[in-house]
């Protein structure tokens, strides 16, 4: 289409003429070109090209000059003439919908995944047009090719083929197939040789020496360190005056808050601020530093610091400092804190928004800035492992905060649902641990807990931790709980609804044996899959599916009688992303959702 301009470039008109000679249609909106970019008016080459492109001159009814539509039917369409073939790509058009194509000859369906070619029957053909019933569903790209040759006519049996179904419901054999190769620490820090399998990062939690609730979700390494108030709390007994727990991790900071890190997570560095004052703005500057604004609410934090004896400690603070500090009811000036033996009540008041840290340490050396060792000229670069954590993580000088100072022996109960085939688990905790699987005690072998009897189905796991002072909730767990799983059984559906598989990104093999009677054609319909499926029948590959409809023709692979069906399903990284601080999330639905069935018909082609 040429714009409404009387001057045109030689190169533009030359390309338009070549397009015209090749069978294309050229339109000029409003005016025909009269002048060129080199000569101006009176350019004979321009006149000759315009005459050949538009032999009838100006027309008032463009549509009369256009041929009939390439395609008459639903969906999206692309039509290309390639050599002696017409190629139509049809998408979002329903199966068996009768459509009209402006092409004739032999009609074929090309499979872009396998390269297979299948001739399609036509309903009618003549006058330069062909009618066919679309062979695939609206979820599939239909590559329909017209080539020179004779078509085959459709018979009524093509559209009326009796069939029967075999439902493959019930339990399937289930085995995890981990894929997250962590040799470079891409998915878990520090790097590990083994692939990352099933882990528990979030689990249910309740306090006190009872196991009947109330339960709430907690995350490993994150726990309550302060109580927040909108007014000055009572130093003697603040817990009876309300307050909201403030949780963070000494390793990762504030949960689900990328903070300075940026949208994509930690950026190989965890910043040391774990207190957020005010409302976080959803705008970012060039250095990926998020900002905070005043939310109008007074900000008071209460906690205690316990010591085995009287000592002098130091308050370490960043750029944003508390407006006021009270220790055991007395206001503190300076950074030195005179601590008595036992719990010491600490109150912090912030009057400005932002990110901050407040650490009570035996040493007044902050020591945050790490100095990289110089590179030796000519030395081969080496991988250097480093802790992905705040400076305060595992620092022996840092004194823990404690919001349960009056409890002599704090206890926490934890529970989760395991994946199928649980054999054991490995965990690191701050405190003495006991564990039960399906109400049976698990054997503790130096942090590795072995089940008394492997259960094929998912089971309930209960954990009791006599918590170290100040490490409550998820803070009692130093890292995710690693689960050792063998082959089990699972029902069709979303495996992410199982606690032990919520954060699992990888593969899982589903297996089932089914008896198939004599049939002309057998199609495996997986129903719904999240998000890819590799199918094997009797040990032979049937195909790989990455989009709906989740169907495969397995006629050539099945045998009369018993047949083994295996489906290897992989989900996405969205599940693993539940374990990292990021502003990007994804759909966590995973697995062979189903319903799964075999469709048997007398039609064999």
Coordinates of C-alpha atoms in Angstrom, one line a residue:
X1 CA 0.0 0.0 0.0
X2 CA 1.5 3.3 -1.1
X3 CA 0.7 6.4 0.9
X4 CA -1.2 9.4 -0.6
X5 CA 2.0 11.1 -2.0
X6 CA 2.7 12.1 -5.6
X7 CA 6.4 11.8 -5.1
X8 CA 8.0 8.4 -4.6
X9 CA 11.5 6.9 -4.4
X10 CA 12.7 4.8 -7.4
X11 CA 13.5 1.9 -5.0
X12 CA 10.0 1.9 -3.6
X13 CA 8.3 1.8 -7.0
X14 CA 10.7 -0.9 -8.2
X15 CA 9.9 -3.1 -5.2
X16 CA 6.2 -2.5 -5.7
X17 CA 6.5 -3.5 -9.4
X18 CA 8.3 -6.7 -8.5
X19 CA 5.6 -7.5 -5.9
X20 CA 3.0 -6.9 -8.6
X21 CA 4.7 -9.1 -11.1
X22 CA 5.0 -11.9 -8.5
X23 CA 1.2 -11.9 -8.1
X24 CA 0.8 -9.3 -5.3
X25 CA -1.8 -6.5 -5.1
X26 CA -0.6 -2.9 -4.9
X27 CA -2.8 -0.1 -3.7
X28 CA -2.2 3.6 -3.9
X29 CA -4.2 5.6 -1.4
X30 CA -5.4 9.0 -2.7
X31 CA -3.0 9.6 -5.6
X32 CA -0.7 7.9 -8.1
X33 CA 3.0 8.8 -8.0
X34 CA 4.0 11.4 -10.5
X35 CA 7.5 12.5 -9.4
X36 CA 10.7 10.8 -8.2
X37 CA 13.3 11.6 -5.6
X38 CA 16.0 12.1 -8.2
X39 CA 14.5 13.9 -11.1
X40 CA 11.2 15.3 -9.8
X41 CA 8.3 15.7 -12.3
X42 CA 8.5 14.2 -15.8
X43 CA 10.5 11.1 -14.7
X44 CA 9.8 8.6 -17.5
X45 CA 10.8 5.6 -15.4
X46 CA 8.3 6.6 -12.8
X47 CA 5.6 6.9 -15.4
X48 CA 6.4 3.5 -16.9
X49 CA 6.4 1.7 -13.6
X50 CA 3.1 3.4 -12.5
X51 CA 1.5 2.4 -15.8
X52 CA 2.4 -1.2 -15.3
X53 CA 1.4 -1.3 -11.7
X54 CA -1.9 0.5 -12.3
X55 CA -2.9 -0.2 -15.9
X56 CA -6.5 0.9 -15.4
X57 CA -5.5 4.2 -13.6
X58 CA -7.6 5.5 -10.8
X59 CA -10.6 3.5 -9.6
X60 CA -13.4 4.6 -7.2
X61 CA -14.3 1.1 -6.0
X62 CA -11.2 -0.7 -4.8
X63 CA -13.1 -3.7 -3.5
X64 CA -14.3 -4.6 -7.0
X65 CA -10.6 -5.0 -8.0
X66 CA -9.8 -7.3 -5.1
X67 CA -10.1 -11.1 -5.4
X68 CA -12.3 -13.1 -3.0
X69 CA -11.0 -13.7 0.5
X70 CA -8.2 -16.2 1.0
X71 CA -10.1 -17.9 3.8
X72 CA -13.7 -17.9 5.0
X73 CA -13.9 -19.3 8.6
X74 CA -13.1 -18.6 12.2
X75 CA -9.8 -18.0 14.0
X76 CA -6.5 -16.4 12.9
X77 CA -5.1 -17.0 9.5
X78 CA -1.8 -16.5 7.6
X79 CA -1.6 -17.4 3.9
X80 CA 1.7 -17.8 2.0
X81 CA 2.4 -18.8 -1.6
X82 CA 5.7 -20.8 -1.5
X83 CA 6.7 -22.1 -4.9
X84 CA 3.9 -24.3 -6.2
X85 CA 2.3 -24.6 -2.8
X86 CA -0.3 -22.6 -0.8
X87 CA 0.4 -22.7 2.9
X88 CA -2.3 -21.8 5.4
X89 CA -1.6 -21.4 9.1
X90 CA -4.9 -21.5 11.1
X91 CA -5.1 -20.9 14.8
X92 CA -8.0 -20.6 17.3
X93 CA -10.5 -22.3 15.0
X94 CA -12.6 -25.3 16.4
X95 CA -12.2 -28.9 15.3
X96 CA -14.5 -30.1 12.4
X97 CA -15.5 -26.5 11.6
X98 CA -16.2 -26.4 7.8
X99 CA -14.0 -23.6 6.2
X100 CA -13.4 -22.3 2.7
X101 CA -9.9 -21.8 1.3
X102 CA -8.9 -20.0 -1.9
X103 CA -6.7 -22.8 -3.2
X104 CA -7.1 -26.2 -4.9
X105 CA -5.3 -29.4 -5.4
X106 CA -4.1 -32.1 -2.9
X107 CA -4.7 -31.0 0.7
X108 CA -2.3 -32.1 3.5
X109 CA -1.9 -31.5 7.2
X110 CA 1.8 -30.9 8.2
X111 CA 2.8 -31.6 11.8
X112 CA 5.5 -29.0 12.9
X113 CA 6.5 -31.1 15.9
X114 CA 7.2 -34.4 14.1
X115 CA 7.3 -33.6 10.4
X116 CA 4.5 -36.1 9.7
X117 CA 2.3 -35.4 6.7
X118 CA -1.3 -36.5 6.4
X119 CA -3.6 -36.1 3.4
X120 CA -6.9 -34.4 4.3
X121 CA -10.2 -35.2 2.7
X122 CA -12.1 -32.3 1.2
X123 CA -15.9 -31.7 1.3
X124 CA -15.9 -29.9 -2.1
X125 CA -13.4 -28.4 -4.5
X126 CA -14.0 -26.2 -7.6
X127 CA -13.9 -22.7 -9.0
X128 CA -10.5 -22.1 -7.3
X129 CA -11.9 -22.9 -3.8
X130 CA -11.8 -25.9 -1.4
X131 CA -14.0 -26.7 1.6
X132 CA -12.6 -28.9 4.3
X133 CA -13.5 -29.7 8.0
X134 CA -10.6 -28.5 10.2
X135 CA -8.8 -31.5 11.6
X136 CA -7.4 -30.1 14.8
X137 CA -8.7 -28.0 17.8
X138 CA -8.5 -24.3 18.5
X139 CA -5.5 -24.9 20.8
X140 CA -3.3 -26.2 17.9
X141 CA -1.6 -24.6 15.0
X142 CA -3.1 -26.1 11.8
X143 CA -0.6 -26.1 8.9
X144 CA -2.8 -26.9 5.9
X145 CA -0.9 -27.2 2.6
X146 CA -2.3 -27.2 -0.9
X147 CA -0.1 -28.8 -3.6
X148 CA -0.8 -29.8 -7.3
X149 CA -2.6 -33.1 -7.4
X150 CA -5.9 -34.8 -6.9
X151 CA -7.8 -34.4 -3.6
X152 CA -9.6 -37.2 -1.8
X153 CA -13.3 -36.7 -1.0
X154 CA -14.5 -36.9 2.6
X155 CA -17.0 -39.7 3.4
X156 CA -19.7 -39.5 6.1
X157 CA -17.7 -42.0 8.1
X158 CA -15.0 -39.4 8.6
X159 CA -17.3 -37.3 10.8
X160 CA -19.3 -40.1 12.4
X161 CA -16.9 -42.5 13.9
X162 CA -18.1 -44.6 16.9
X163 CA -15.7 -44.7 19.8
X164 CA -15.3 -45.8 23.4
X165 CA -13.3 -44.5 26.3
X166 CA -11.2 -46.0 29.1
X167 CA -10.8 -43.7 32.1
X168 CA -7.3 -43.8 33.7
X169 CA -8.3 -42.4 37.0
X170 CA -7.2 -43.6 40.5
X171 CA -3.7 -43.6 41.8
X172 CA -0.6 -43.5 39.5
X173 CA 2.9 -44.6 40.4
X174 CA 4.8 -41.4 41.0
X175 CA 8.6 -40.7 41.2
X176 CA 10.4 -37.4 41.3
X177 CA 12.9 -36.6 38.6
X178 CA 14.9 -33.5 39.8
X179 CA 16.3 -31.2 37.1
X180 CA 17.8 -28.2 39.0
X181 CA 21.5 -28.7 38.5
X182 CA 23.0 -26.7 41.4
X183 CA 26.8 -27.2 40.7
X184 CA 27.2 -23.4 40.2
X185 CA 24.7 -22.3 42.9
X186 CA 22.2 -21.2 40.4
X187 CA 19.2 -22.3 42.4
X188 CA 20.4 -22.7 46.0
X189 CA 23.4 -21.2 47.9
X190 CA 26.0 -22.5 48.6
X191 CA 26.5 -24.7 45.4
X192 CA 25.9 -28.4 45.8
X193 CA 26.8 -31.4 43.6
X194 CA 23.3 -33.0 43.7
X195 CA 20.2 -31.8 41.9
X196 CA 17.7 -30.0 44.0
X197 CA 14.8 -32.3 44.9
X198 CA 11.8 -31.9 47.1
X199 CA 12.2 -29.4 50.0
X200 CA 10.1 -27.9 52.7
X201 CA 10.6 -24.2 53.0
X202 CA 7.2 -23.2 54.3
X203 CA 5.3 -25.3 56.8
X204 CA 2.7 -25.0 59.5
X205 CA 3.6 -23.9 63.0
X206 CA 2.1 -23.5 66.5
X207 CA 3.7 -22.6 69.8
X208 CA 3.7 -24.0 73.3
X209 CA 3.9 -27.7 74.3
X210 CA 0.7 -28.7 72.4
X211 CA 0.1 -29.8 68.9
X212 CA -3.5 -28.8 68.3
X213 CA -3.0 -25.2 67.1
X214 CA -3.7 -22.5 66.3
X215 CA -1.5 -23.1 63.3
X216 CA 0.0 -20.5 60.9
X217 CA 2.4 -20.7 58.0
X218 CA 6.1 -19.9 58.6
X219 CA 9.2 -19.9 56.4
X220 CA 12.5 -21.4 57.3
X221 CA 15.0 -18.9 58.8
X222 CA 12.3 -16.3 59.3
X223 CA 10.9 -15.6 62.8
X224 CA 9.5 -12.9 65.1
X225 CA 12.2 -10.6 66.6
X226 CA 10.2 -7.5 67.6
X227 CA 6.7 -6.5 68.5
X228 CA 5.5 -3.3 66.8
X229 CA 3.2 -0.7 68.5
X230 CA 1.7 2.6 67.4
X231 CA 2.4 4.1 70.8
X232 CA 5.0 3.7 73.6
X233 CA 4.6 0.1 74.9
X234 CA 4.6 -0.9 78.5
X235 CA 8.1 -1.9 79.4
X236 CA 7.0 -4.2 82.2
X237 CA 4.5 -6.3 80.3
X238 CA 4.1 -5.2 76.7
X239 CA 2.7 -8.5 75.3
X240 CA -0.6 -7.9 77.2
X241 CA -1.1 -4.6 75.3
X242 CA -1.4 -6.0 71.8
X243 CA 1.2 -5.3 69.2
X244 CA 2.1 -7.0 65.9
X245 CA 5.0 -9.4 65.5
X246 CA 7.8 -8.2 63.2
X247 CA 9.6 -11.0 61.5
X248 CA 12.8 -11.2 59.6
X249 CA 15.6 -13.6 58.9
X250 CA 19.1 -13.0 60.2
X251 CA 20.2 -14.5 56.9
X252 CA 17.9 -13.0 54.2
X253 CA 16.3 -10.0 55.9
X254 CA 12.6 -9.2 55.3
X255 CA 10.6 -12.0 53.8
X256 CA 9.3 -11.5 50.2
X257 CA 10.7 -8.0 50.1
X258 CA 13.5 -7.6 47.5
X259 CA 14.5 -4.4 49.2
X260 CA 17.5 -2.9 47.5
X261 CA 18.0 -6.1 45.5
X262 CA 15.7 -5.2 42.5
X263 CA 12.8 -7.0 41.0
X264 CA 14.7 -10.2 40.2
X265 CA 15.9 -11.1 43.7
X266 CA 19.1 -10.9 45.7
X267 CA 21.5 -10.0 42.9
X268 CA 24.2 -12.1 44.6
X269 CA 24.1 -9.8 47.7
X270 CA 21.9 -9.5 50.7
X271 CA 21.7 -6.1 52.2
X272 CA 22.0 -5.7 55.9
X273 CA 18.9 -3.7 56.7
X274 CA 16.1 -5.8 58.2
X275 CA 13.8 -3.1 59.5
X276 CA 11.3 -1.3 57.1
X277 CA 9.8 1.9 58.4
X278 CA 6.8 3.3 56.4
X279 CA 5.3 2.4 53.1
X280 CA 7.5 1.0 50.4
X281 CA 7.1 2.9 47.1
X282 CA 6.7 0.8 43.9
X283 CA 9.1 3.0 42.0
X284 CA 12.8 2.2 41.4
X285 CA 15.7 4.4 40.6
X286 CA 18.7 3.5 38.4
X287 CA 20.5 1.7 41.2
X288 CA 17.6 -0.5 42.1
X289 CA 17.3 1.1 45.5
X290 CA 13.7 1.1 46.6
X291 CA 12.4 4.0 48.7
X292 CA 9.9 4.4 51.5
X293 CA 7.4 7.1 52.4
X294 CA 5.7 8.0 55.7
X295 CA 2.5 6.0 56.3
X296 CA 1.4 8.3 59.1
X297 CA 1.6 5.6 61.9
X298 CA 4.0 6.0 64.9
X299 CA 6.7 3.3 64.8
X300 CA 7.7 1.6 68.1
X301 CA 9.5 -1.7 68.4
X302 CA 9.8 -3.8 71.6
X303 CA 12.0 -6.8 72.2
X304 CA 14.4 -8.1 74.8
X305 CA 18.0 -9.1 74.8
X306 CA 19.1 -11.8 77.2
X307 CA 22.6 -12.3 78.5
X308 CA 24.1 -14.9 80.9
X309 CA 25.8 -12.1 82.9
X310 CA 26.0 -8.4 83.2
X311 CA 27.9 -6.8 80.3
X312 CA 28.4 -3.8 78.1
X313 CA 27.2 -4.2 74.5
X314 CA 27.0 -1.9 71.6
X315 CA 24.1 -0.7 69.4
X316 CA 25.1 -0.9 65.8
X317 CA 23.0 1.1 63.4
X318 CA 23.0 2.1 59.8
X319 CA 22.2 5.5 58.2
X320 CA 18.6 5.5 59.5
X321 CA 18.9 5.6 63.3
X322 CA 16.2 5.4 65.9
X323 CA 14.9 8.8 67.2
X324 CA 15.0 7.3 70.7
X325 CA 16.1 4.2 72.5
X326 CA 14.9 2.9 75.9
X327 CA 16.7 0.1 77.7
X328 CA 14.9 -1.4 80.7
X329 CA 12.8 1.8 80.9
X330 CA 15.6 4.3 80.8
X331 CA 16.4 6.4 77.7
X332 CA 19.8 5.6 76.1
X333 CA 22.2 8.2 74.6
X334 CA 25.1 7.0 72.6
X335 CA 25.8 3.5 71.4
X336 CA 26.8 1.7 74.6
X337 CA 24.2 -0.5 76.3
X338 CA 24.6 -1.6 79.9
X339 CA 23.0 -5.0 80.0
X340 CA 22.0 -6.8 83.2
X341 CA 21.9 -10.6 83.6
X342 CA 18.8 -12.1 82.1
X343 CA 16.3 -10.4 79.8
X344 CA 16.7 -6.7 79.0
X345 CA 13.7 -4.8 77.6
X346 CA 14.5 -2.7 74.5
X347 CA 12.3 -0.2 72.9
X348 CA 13.1 1.6 69.6
X349 CA 11.3 4.6 68.2
X350 CA 11.7 5.6 64.5
X351 CA 10.3 8.9 63.2
X352 CA 11.5 8.7 59.6
X353 CA 10.7 6.3 56.8
X354 CA 13.3 4.0 55.3
X355 CA 15.3 0.8 55.7
X356 CA 17.4 0.3 58.8
X357 CA 19.2 -2.2 61.0
X358 CA 19.6 -2.2 64.8
X359 CA 22.0 -4.9 66.2
X360 CA 23.1 -5.5 69.7
X361 CA 26.7 -6.8 69.6
X362 CA 29.4 -7.6 72.0
X363 CA 31.8 -5.8 69.6
X364 CA 31.6 -2.2 68.4
X365 CA 33.3 -3.2 65.1
X366 CA 30.6 -3.2 62.4
X367 CA 32.9 -4.7 59.8
X368 CA 30.4 -4.8 57.0
X369 CA 32.6 -3.8 54.1
X370 CA 34.3 -6.9 52.7
X371 CA 37.5 -6.4 50.7
X372 CA 38.0 -8.7 47.7
X373 CA 41.5 -10.2 47.6
X374 CA 43.6 -8.8 44.6
X375 CA 43.9 -11.0 41.5
X376 CA 47.4 -12.4 40.9
X377 CA 48.6 -11.5 37.4
X378 CA 48.4 -14.6 35.2
X379 CA 46.5 -16.6 37.7
X380 CA 43.5 -18.6 36.5
X381 CA 40.2 -17.2 37.8
X382 CA 38.7 -19.6 40.4
X383 CA 35.2 -20.0 41.7
X384 CA 35.0 -18.5 45.2
X385 CA 32.3 -19.6 47.5
X386 CA 30.8 -17.0 49.8
X387 CA 27.8 -16.8 52.1
X388 CA 24.7 -15.3 50.6
X389 CA 23.5 -13.7 53.8
X390 CA 23.4 -10.5 55.9
X391 CA 26.5 -9.6 57.8
X392 CA 24.8 -10.6 61.0
X393 CA 24.1 -14.2 60.0
X394 CA 26.0 -16.7 62.2
X395 CA 27.9 -13.8 63.8
X396 CA 28.9 -14.9 67.3
X397 CA 29.1 -11.3 68.6
X398 CA 25.4 -10.6 67.7
X399 CA 23.0 -11.1 70.6
X400 CA 19.6 -12.5 69.7
X401 CA 16.3 -10.7 70.2
X402 CA 13.7 -12.5 72.3
X403 CA 10.0 -11.7 72.4
X404 CA 9.2 -14.7 74.7
X405 CA 11.5 -14.0 77.7
X406 CA 9.0 -15.2 80.3
X407 CA 8.8 -18.8 78.9
X408 CA 11.3 -21.1 80.6
X409 CA 11.4 -23.7 77.9
X410 CA 10.0 -22.4 74.6
X411 CA 8.7 -25.1 72.3
X412 CA 7.4 -25.0 68.7
X413 CA 5.4 -27.6 66.8
X414 CA 5.7 -27.9 63.0
X415 CA 3.8 -30.0 60.5
X416 CA 3.6 -30.6 56.7
X417 CA 2.3 -33.0 54.2
X418 CA 5.0 -35.0 52.5
X419 CA 5.4 -36.1 48.8
X420 CA 4.6 -39.7 48.0
X421 CA 7.1 -42.3 49.0
X422 CA 8.8 -40.4 51.9
X423 CA 11.8 -42.3 53.1
X424 CA 13.3 -39.6 55.4
X425 CA 14.4 -35.9 55.7
X426 CA 17.4 -33.9 56.6
X427 CA 17.2 -30.7 58.7
X428 CA 19.3 -28.3 60.7
X429 CA 17.6 -26.7 63.7
X430 CA 18.3 -24.4 66.6
X431 CA 17.2 -26.7 69.4
X432 CA 16.4 -30.4 70.2
X433 CA 14.2 -32.0 67.5
X434 CA 11.7 -34.9 67.6
X435 CA 9.8 -36.0 64.5
X436 CA 6.9 -38.3 63.6
X437 CA 5.7 -39.6 60.2
X438 CA 2.1 -40.8 60.0
X439 CA 2.1 -40.7 63.9
X440 CA 5.1 -43.0 64.1
X441 CA 8.4 -41.8 65.6
X442 CA 11.2 -41.1 63.1
X443 CA 14.7 -42.2 63.9
X444 CA 17.2 -39.4 64.3
X445 CA 20.6 -40.0 62.9
X446 CA 22.5 -36.8 63.5
X447 CA 20.0 -34.6 61.7
X448 CA 18.8 -37.2 59.2
X449 CA 15.4 -38.5 60.2
X450 CA 14.4 -42.0 58.9
X451 CA 10.7 -43.1 58.7
X452 CA 9.7 -46.2 60.5
X453 CA 7.8 -47.5 57.4
X454 CA 7.8 -46.0 53.9
X455 CA 4.3 -45.0 52.8
X456 CA 3.4 -44.9 49.2
X457 CA 0.9 -42.1 49.7
X458 CA 1.6 -38.6 51.1
X459 CA 1.8 -38.6 54.9
X460 CA 1.5 -36.0 57.7
X461 CA 4.9 -35.2 59.3
X462 CA 5.0 -33.6 62.8
X463 CA 8.1 -32.0 64.3
X464 CA 8.7 -30.7 67.8
X465 CA 11.6 -28.4 68.5
X466 CA 12.8 -27.2 71.9
X467 CA 13.8 -23.8 70.6
X468 CA 16.9 -21.9 71.4
X469 CA 16.2 -18.5 73.1
X470 CA 15.1 -16.0 70.4
X471 CA 14.7 -18.5 67.5
X472 CA 11.0 -19.0 67.2
X473 CA 8.8 -19.8 64.2
X474 CA 10.7 -20.5 61.1
X475 CA 13.9 -19.0 62.6
X476 CA 14.5 -22.3 64.4
X477 CA 15.1 -23.9 61.0
X478 CA 18.5 -22.9 59.6
X479 CA 17.7 -24.0 56.0
X480 CA 14.9 -25.8 54.1
X481 CA 14.2 -29.3 55.1
X482 CA 15.5 -31.7 52.4
X483 CA 13.2 -34.6 51.7
X484 CA 14.3 -38.1 50.5
X485 CA 11.5 -39.6 48.4
X486 CA 11.3 -42.9 46.6
X487 CA 8.5 -44.3 44.3
X488 CA 5.0 -43.7 45.6
X489 CA 1.5 -43.3 44.5
X490 CA -0.5 -40.1 43.7
X491 CA -3.9 -39.1 42.4
X492 CA -4.2 -36.9 39.4
X493 CA -4.3 -33.2 40.2
X494 CA -2.0 -30.3 41.3
X495 CA 1.0 -31.6 43.1
X496 CA 1.8 -28.1 44.4
X497 CA -1.1 -28.5 46.8
X498 CA 1.1 -30.9 48.7
X499 CA 3.3 -29.0 51.2
X500 CA 6.4 -31.0 50.3
X501 CA 6.0 -30.2 46.5
X502 CA 5.0 -26.5 46.6
X503 CA 8.5 -25.2 46.0
X504 CA 9.6 -28.2 43.8
X505 CA 10.6 -27.3 40.2
X506 CA 11.5 -30.3 38.1
X507 CA 10.1 -33.5 36.7
X508 CA 8.0 -36.3 37.9
X509 CA 7.2 -39.7 36.3
X510 CA 3.7 -41.0 36.3
X511 CA 3.2 -44.7 35.5
X512 CA 0.1 -46.8 35.0
X513 CA -0.7 -50.2 33.4
X514 CA -3.9 -50.5 31.5
X515 CA -5.6 -53.3 29.5
X516 CA -6.5 -52.3 26.0
X517 CA -9.0 -54.3 23.9
X518 CA -8.7 -54.7 20.2
X519 CA -9.2 -51.3 18.5
X520 CA -8.5 -49.6 15.2
X521 CA -7.2 -46.4 16.7
X522 CA -6.1 -45.4 20.2
X523 CA -5.6 -41.8 21.3
X524 CA -4.2 -40.9 24.7
X525 CA -5.9 -37.8 26.1
X526 CA -4.1 -36.4 29.2
X527 CA -6.8 -33.8 29.9
X528 CA -4.7 -30.9 31.4
X529 CA -1.0 -30.8 32.1
X530 CA 1.2 -28.2 33.8
X531 CA 3.3 -27.7 31.9
X532 CA 4.9 -30.3 29.6
X533 CA 4.6 -34.0 29.0
X534 CA 6.8 -36.6 27.5
X535 CA 4.8 -39.8 26.9
X536 CA 6.2 -43.4 26.6
X537 CA 4.1 -46.4 25.8
X538 CA 5.5 -49.9 26.5
X539 CA 8.9 -48.3 26.8
X540 CA 8.9 -46.5 23.5
X541 CA 8.6 -42.7 23.0
X542 CA 5.2 -41.6 21.8
X543 CA 5.8 -37.9 21.7
X544 CA 6.4 -34.6 23.6
X545 CA 3.6 -32.2 24.3
X546 CA 4.1 -28.6 25.4
X547 CA 0.6 -27.1 24.7
X548 CA -3.0 -28.2 24.6
X549 CA -4.8 -30.3 23.5
X550 CA -2.8 -32.8 25.4
X551 CA -3.5 -35.7 23.0
X552 CA -1.3 -38.3 21.2
X553 CA -2.1 -41.0 18.8
X554 CA -0.5 -44.1 20.3
X555 CA -2.1 -46.7 17.9
X556 CA 1.3 -48.0 16.6
X557 CA 2.7 -48.5 20.2
X558 CA -0.1 -50.3 22.0
X559 CA -0.6 -54.1 22.3
X560 CA -3.6 -56.2 22.8
X561 CA -3.9 -56.7 26.6
X562 CA -1.7 -55.0 29.2
X563 CA 0.1 -51.8 28.3
X564 CA 2.5 -49.5 30.3
X565 CA 1.7 -45.8 30.1
X566 CA 4.4 -43.4 31.4
X567 CA 4.1 -39.6 31.4
X568 CA 7.1 -37.5 32.4
X569 CA 5.8 -34.1 33.5
X570 CA 7.9 -31.0 34.1
X571 CA 6.6 -27.8 35.7
X572 CA 8.2 -24.3 35.6
X573 CA 10.5 -22.3 37.8
X574 CA 7.5 -20.5 39.3
X575 CA 7.5 -23.1 42.2
X576 CA 11.2 -22.6 42.9
X577 CA 10.6 -18.8 42.8
X578 CA 8.5 -19.2 46.0
X579 CA 11.8 -19.7 47.8
X580 CA 13.5 -16.4 46.7
X581 CA 12.6 -12.7 47.3
X582 CA 11.4 -11.4 44.0
X583 CA 8.6 -9.2 42.7
X584 CA 8.0 -11.7 39.9
X585 CA 5.8 -14.7 40.6
X586 CA 4.2 -17.2 38.4
X587 CA 1.6 -19.9 38.3
X588 CA 2.6 -22.8 40.6
X589 CA 0.0 -25.4 39.4
X590 CA 2.0 -28.5 38.5
X591 CA 1.6 -32.0 37.4
X592 CA -0.7 -34.3 35.5
X593 CA -4.0 -32.6 36.2
X594 CA -6.2 -34.9 34.1
X595 CA -8.7 -36.4 33.6
X596 CA -6.7 -38.9 31.6
X597 CA -8.4 -41.3 29.2
X598 CA -7.9 -43.5 26.2
X599 CA -10.2 -42.9 23.2
X600 CA -10.7 -46.1 21.2
X601 CA -12.3 -46.0 17.7
X602 CA -12.8 -48.3 14.8
X603 CA -11.1 -45.8 12.4
X604 CA -7.5 -46.9 11.9
X605 CA -6.1 -44.0 9.9

